[in-house]
Amino acid sequence: VTEELPPFSPPAIQVTFLPLNITVKAHRGDTILDAALENGIQMEHECGGNCTCTTCHVTVEEGDYNLSPMQQPEDERLSTTDARRENSRLGCQALLRNGPVVVTVRGDTQPDE
Ligand code: FES
């Protein structure tokens, strides 16, 4: 997968995943979840990135202004978890616009399917 990089957009956006403390490079337009999975970081994504679980829950420690603004479905989904904080995002919904971004992977387990 990492061999298919288009020459016009090298993966230039730095994303750091805590508590692993691993920094990777991702493409503009990738989600935080994409950035993790493309770089071998096991991040939960039970619903497959469809905004219907909260297993990809992260908190953004730095660089929230480098992410796409939260849309209503993400906001509503996050409202279903008690673990939500002011800086919560869903890893599969937040798009990387710029970097660097630092997130803590929380990965809620959600038994209400
Ligand atoms: S993977 Fe389910 S909401 Fe992100």
Coordinates of C-alpha atoms and ligand atoms in Angstrom, one line a residue:
V1 CA 0.0 0.0 0.0
T2 CA 2.8 2.4 0.9
E3 CA 4.2 1.9 -2.6
E4 CA 1.2 3.5 -4.3
L5 CA 2.0 7.1 -3.3
P6 CA 1.1 9.6 -6.0
P7 CA 4.2 11.7 -6.8
F8 CA 2.3 15.0 -6.4
S9 CA 1.4 14.4 -2.8
P10 CA 4.0 12.8 -0.7
P11 CA 2.8 11.8 2.8
A12 CA 3.8 15.0 4.5
I13 CA 1.4 15.3 7.4
Q14 CA 2.8 14.2 10.7
V15 CA 0.5 12.4 13.1
T16 CA 1.6 11.2 16.5
F17 CA -0.3 8.5 18.3
L18 CA -0.3 8.4 22.1
P19 CA 0.2 6.5 24.3
L20 CA 2.2 4.5 21.8
N21 CA 4.2 7.6 21.0
I22 CA 4.6 6.7 17.4
T23 CA 4.8 9.4 14.8
V24 CA 3.8 8.6 11.2
K25 CA 3.4 10.6 8.0
A26 CA 0.1 10.6 6.2
H27 CA -1.6 12.2 3.2
R28 CA -3.8 15.2 3.2
G29 CA -7.3 14.0 3.2
D30 CA -6.6 10.8 5.1
T31 CA -8.5 10.2 8.2
I32 CA -6.7 9.7 11.5
L33 CA -7.8 6.1 11.2
D34 CA -6.3 5.8 7.7
A35 CA -3.0 7.2 9.0
A36 CA -2.9 4.6 11.8
L37 CA -3.9 1.6 9.7
E38 CA -1.6 2.5 6.8
N39 CA 1.3 2.6 9.2
G40 CA 0.7 -0.6 11.0
I41 CA -0.9 0.9 14.1
Q42 CA -3.8 -1.2 15.3
M43 CA -6.6 1.1 15.9
E44 CA -10.1 -0.3 16.6
H45 CA -12.7 0.5 13.9
E46 CA -15.5 -1.9 14.6
C47 CA -18.0 -0.3 12.2
G48 CA -15.5 0.0 9.4
G49 CA -15.3 3.7 9.5
N50 CA -19.0 4.4 9.1
C51 CA -19.5 6.6 12.1
T52 CA -21.7 4.1 13.8
C53 CA -19.5 3.0 16.7
T54 CA -17.0 4.9 18.9
T55 CA -14.2 2.3 18.9
C56 CA -12.1 4.8 16.9
H57 CA -12.5 7.5 19.6
V58 CA -9.4 9.7 20.0
T59 CA -8.7 12.9 21.9
V60 CA -6.8 15.5 20.0
E61 CA -3.9 16.8 22.2
E62 CA -2.3 19.1 19.6
G63 CA -3.2 20.5 16.2
D64 CA -7.0 20.3 16.2
Y65 CA -7.0 23.2 13.8
N66 CA -5.3 20.9 11.3
L67 CA -8.3 18.6 11.2
S68 CA -11.6 18.9 9.2
P69 CA -14.3 20.5 11.3
M70 CA -16.7 18.1 13.1
Q71 CA -19.8 17.4 11.2
Q72 CA -23.2 16.6 12.7
P73 CA -23.1 12.8 12.4
E74 CA -19.8 12.6 14.2
D75 CA -21.0 15.0 16.9
E76 CA -24.1 12.9 17.4
R77 CA -22.2 9.6 17.6
L78 CA -19.7 11.0 20.1
S79 CA -22.7 12.1 22.2
T80 CA -23.4 8.4 22.8
T81 CA -20.2 7.8 24.7
D82 CA -19.6 8.8 28.3
A83 CA -15.9 8.9 27.5
R84 CA -16.4 12.0 25.3
R85 CA -14.2 15.0 26.2
E86 CA -14.0 18.5 24.8
N87 CA -11.2 17.4 22.4
S88 CA -12.8 14.2 21.3
R89 CA -13.0 13.1 17.7
L90 CA -13.8 9.9 15.8
G91 CA -10.6 8.7 14.1
C92 CA -12.5 7.6 11.0
Q93 CA -14.3 11.0 10.6
A94 CA -11.6 13.6 11.3
L95 CA -9.7 14.3 8.1
L96 CA -6.1 15.5 8.1
R97 CA -5.8 18.9 6.5
N98 CA -2.4 19.8 7.8
G99 CA 0.1 18.8 10.5
P100 CA 1.3 18.1 12.9
V101 CA -1.5 16.5 14.9
V102 CA -1.1 14.6 18.2
V103 CA -3.9 12.3 19.3
T104 CA -4.4 9.9 22.2
V105 CA -6.1 6.7 21.1
R106 CA -9.0 5.8 23.5
G107 CA -10.9 3.3 21.6
D108 CA -14.2 3.0 23.5
T109 CA -15.8 -0.4 23.6
Q110 CA -19.4 -0.1 22.9
P111 CA -21.7 -3.1 23.6
D112 CA -24.9 -1.5 22.3
E113 CA -25.1 -3.0 18.8
Ligands
FES1 S1 -14.8 3.2 13.1 FE1 -16.8 3.2 13.9 S2 -17.1 5.3 14.2 FE2 -15.1 5.3 13.5

